[in-house]
XYZ file of C-alpha atoms in Angstrom:
255
model
C 40.301 8.295 22.048
C 37.058 6.371 22.747
C 36.752 2.590 20.815
C 34.395 3.795 17.770
C 30.235 3.095 17.760
C 30.577 1.345 14.090
C 33.032 -0.911 13.042
C 33.182 -2.257 9.614
C 36.052 -4.083 9.131
C 36.852 -5.037 5.185
C 33.509 -6.359 3.742
C 32.489 -7.748 0.796
C 29.065 -8.963 -0.856
C 28.645 -10.520 -3.825
C 25.112 -10.866 -5.974
C 25.603 -13.422 -8.387
C 28.127 -12.076 -10.205
C 28.372 -8.399 -8.892
C 31.040 -7.675 -6.994
C 28.680 -5.140 -4.563
C 31.099 -4.011 -2.132
C 34.365 -4.343 -2.254
C 36.107 -4.984 1.310
C 34.241 -1.902 3.117
C 36.329 -0.607 6.529
C 34.992 2.566 8.211
C 34.902 3.615 12.222
C 31.892 5.662 12.799
C 32.879 7.699 16.706
C 29.428 8.163 18.588
C 28.009 11.757 17.804
C 29.742 11.682 14.439
C 27.321 11.962 11.140
C 29.089 9.991 8.297
C 27.656 10.944 4.649
C 28.068 8.517 1.867
C 27.985 9.566 -1.471
C 28.340 8.025 -4.983
C 26.537 6.847 -8.281
C 23.978 4.719 -8.642
C 25.196 0.851 -7.739
C 28.456 2.465 -5.876
C 27.890 -0.023 -3.274
C 25.922 2.720 -0.432
C 22.531 0.903 -0.001
C 24.190 -2.454 0.215
C 26.784 -1.041 2.796
C 23.534 0.585 5.264
C 21.369 -2.960 4.524
C 24.830 -5.289 5.694
C 24.740 -2.356 9.079
C 21.447 -2.847 9.523
C 21.709 -6.810 9.387
C 18.728 -6.777 6.321
C 21.323 -7.805 4.181
C 24.382 -10.798 5.383
C 27.567 -9.898 3.956
C 29.753 -12.516 2.538
C 33.003 -12.162 4.138
C 34.002 -9.075 6.746
C 32.629 -8.563 10.225
C 30.422 -5.543 11.515
C 30.908 -4.317 15.323
C 27.667 -1.425 16.614
C 29.126 -0.583 20.585
C 31.193 -3.458 21.141
C 28.213 -5.913 19.781
C 29.232 -8.485 16.078
C 26.540 -7.878 13.910
C 24.558 -11.794 13.438
C 27.330 -14.183 15.197
C 28.497 -14.489 18.650
C 32.152 -15.676 19.810
C 32.899 -18.929 21.407
C 36.441 -19.247 22.059
C 38.081 -18.592 18.315
C 34.958 -20.345 16.546
C 32.075 -17.931 15.776
C 28.145 -19.331 15.885
C 25.271 -17.351 13.533
C 23.105 -15.731 15.873
C 19.155 -17.140 15.582
C 16.766 -14.631 14.236
C 15.561 -13.754 17.111
C 19.450 -12.997 18.921
C 19.323 -10.539 15.195
C 16.284 -8.790 15.972
C 17.426 -7.786 19.278
C 20.841 -6.491 17.734
C 18.850 -5.023 15.039
C 16.537 -2.693 17.505
C 20.533 -0.789 17.793
C 19.464 0.870 14.642
C 16.995 2.736 13.748
C 16.730 2.790 9.398
C 14.963 5.527 6.999
C 14.614 4.036 3.720
C 13.842 5.900 0.323
C 9.598 5.136 0.932
C 8.263 6.029 4.047
C 6.453 2.347 4.800
C 4.137 3.515 6.995
C 1.265 1.085 8.057
C -1.632 2.784 5.946
C -4.387 1.692 8.572
C -2.508 3.287 11.301
C -2.620 7.055 12.375
C 1.066 9.246 13.014
C 1.176 8.667 16.514
C -0.238 5.408 16.165
C 2.378 4.649 13.251
C 5.581 6.159 16.020
C 3.938 4.233 19.221
C 3.715 1.144 17.390
C 7.914 -0.528 18.346
C 7.910 0.764 21.716
C 4.922 -0.457 22.627
C 4.737 -4.385 20.938
C 8.617 -4.832 20.125
C 9.693 -2.957 23.294
C 7.372 -3.399 25.621
C 7.232 0.012 27.326
C 4.466 2.066 29.040
C 1.872 2.887 26.505
C 1.372 6.477 27.978
C 5.049 7.346 28.282
C 5.638 5.969 24.842
C 2.646 9.003 23.621
C 3.773 11.429 25.280
C 7.467 10.957 23.315
C 5.506 10.475 20.112
C 4.090 13.486 20.730
C 7.346 15.667 21.596
C 9.044 13.772 18.951
C 6.065 14.648 16.152
C 6.274 18.730 17.855
C 9.793 18.567 17.078
C 9.843 17.979 13.423
C 6.705 19.849 13.097
C 4.007 18.021 13.260
C 1.643 18.751 16.060
C -1.259 19.032 14.639
C -0.698 15.413 12.520
C -0.810 12.759 15.365
C -4.094 11.809 14.319
C -3.763 11.847 10.774
C -3.165 8.892 8.285
C -0.717 8.410 5.873
C -2.948 9.000 2.828
C -3.532 12.595 4.423
C -0.395 13.481 4.697
C 2.379 14.637 1.927
C 5.809 11.810 1.102
C 7.342 14.921 3.584
C 5.514 15.071 6.213
C 5.102 11.066 5.959
C 9.126 10.740 5.951
C 8.981 12.382 9.189
C 6.814 10.876 10.842
C 8.945 7.385 9.981
C 12.327 9.597 11.660
C 9.907 10.014 14.537
C 9.407 6.317 13.804
C 12.620 5.275 14.253
C 13.594 7.504 16.585
C 10.754 6.505 19.058
C 12.966 3.115 19.137
C 15.742 5.474 20.511
C 18.039 3.441 18.662
C 22.483 3.765 19.033
C 22.512 4.193 15.116
C 20.658 5.822 12.689
C 20.332 4.794 9.162
C 19.527 6.450 6.253
C 19.368 5.292 2.733
C 18.752 9.194 0.093
C 15.575 9.983 2.477
C 14.440 12.751 0.230
C 14.863 10.856 -3.239
C 11.005 9.726 -3.583
C 9.977 13.471 -2.626
C 8.467 16.096 -4.700
C 11.832 19.149 -4.744
C 9.691 21.737 -2.278
C 9.390 18.791 0.064
C 13.317 17.831 1.079
C 14.078 21.364 2.962
C 11.890 19.743 5.186
C 12.714 16.283 6.025
C 16.224 17.958 6.024
C 15.383 20.468 8.236
C 14.475 16.959 10.533
C 17.562 15.501 10.059
C 20.114 18.320 10.885
C 17.772 18.935 13.836
C 18.315 15.176 15.131
C 22.271 15.815 14.099
C 22.290 18.800 16.063
C 21.183 16.520 18.936
C 24.200 14.495 18.676
C 22.527 11.156 17.019
C 25.139 8.672 15.042
C 24.199 9.256 11.850
C 25.292 6.989 8.492
C 23.582 9.132 5.377
C 23.062 7.900 1.614
C 22.390 11.413 -0.093
C 22.688 12.738 -3.109
C 21.863 16.151 -1.423
C 25.716 17.711 -1.077
C 24.830 21.148 0.118
C 22.973 18.920 3.570
C 26.265 16.742 3.522
C 28.858 19.959 3.125
C 26.870 21.588 6.303
C 25.888 18.703 8.550
C 28.748 15.873 7.446
C 31.561 15.346 9.748
C 32.831 13.089 7.439
C 31.749 12.303 3.743
C 32.917 8.767 1.928
C 32.894 9.175 -1.691
C 32.529 5.262 -2.910
C 32.503 4.414 -6.422
C 32.438 0.249 -7.505
C 32.053 -0.526 -4.123
C 35.308 0.813 -2.980
C 35.442 3.383 -0.505
C 37.671 5.893 -3.139
C 37.889 9.178 -0.882
C 36.644 10.093 2.546
C 37.212 13.291 4.742
C 35.767 16.283 5.865
C 33.016 17.594 3.552
C 35.312 20.184 3.210
C 38.096 18.725 1.908
C 36.173 15.787 -0.367
C 33.274 18.209 -1.854
C 35.481 21.168 -2.008
C 38.720 19.654 -2.516
C 39.051 16.528 -3.732
C 41.938 14.939 -4.917
C 41.009 11.064 -6.877
C 39.876 11.921 -10.076
C 36.642 10.079 -9.712
C 35.711 11.725 -6.851
C 36.202 14.957 -9.090
C 34.127 13.481 -11.694
C 31.456 12.607 -9.598
C 31.607 16.475 -8.597
C 31.496 17.211 -11.628
C 29.113 15.450 -13.035
C 26.167 16.216 -9.963
C 27.228 19.823 -10.069
C 27.068 21.000 -13.753
C-alpha cells in the first residue's frame, strides 16, 4: 500500500495541568474520510489544531504528504521552521471551523477568491471562475454578490467550505461544522460535505452527526480523555462497539 497522506505519531499536548492529548497515533490515506467522535474535552479539536499547526504538540510528530509539520531535519537534528515556512505548510490543509469566520465586508465570491489571489498569487479571472463553480456546486450560484450578513448560517458555512476548497488543499479539516447551526440548516452543510467526500477529498472531520459519520466515513475514531479508545469502520464502531466507554458514549448521544 502507498504511504499515508497524513501520519500522526505519538502526539501529546498539555494545557497547564490538563492533558488534552495522550499519545495519539493515526494514519489517514489519500481520499479517506475519517470522522472523530467523542464528548466535550476528549481532545478532538486539539488534535485538528495540531494537524493545522494552530497548536504545537509538546511531543510527537505529524507528517502531511511526507513533510514534517513545523520542523526541518538536518542530519539527526530537528530545527523549528520560521513562521513563513509554517504558513506555507499550512496551505496543505483547509479548515472549516464551528463559526464561519467570513470577512463581513466581502461578498461570498470575494471571500472565496481572497486566498487564491492574495496568498497563492493565482490569476484573478481563473480564481473567479473556480469560485463560481464551487458556489454552484453547493447550491449558492445566486449568492455570489451577497454579504455574510445577508446569508443564513448554513449558507455562510457553505461559503466557508468553498473558501477552504478554493485553496486546493491536500487535506480538509472540519471542526464540528454544523454545531452552530439551527437544526433545519444542518442538512445543507452535510450535503456539501458529502459531495466533497464523493469527489475524493481527504477529510478529517470532528462531528457529533453520527448519521453523517455512518454514511460517509471510511473510518470512525472514538476519543475519550485525550486518547483513542476505539477505531474502525463506521459499521463496527457505531453499530457494534467493543469498548465500554464507546458503548456508554453512544448510548448517551443516541438516547
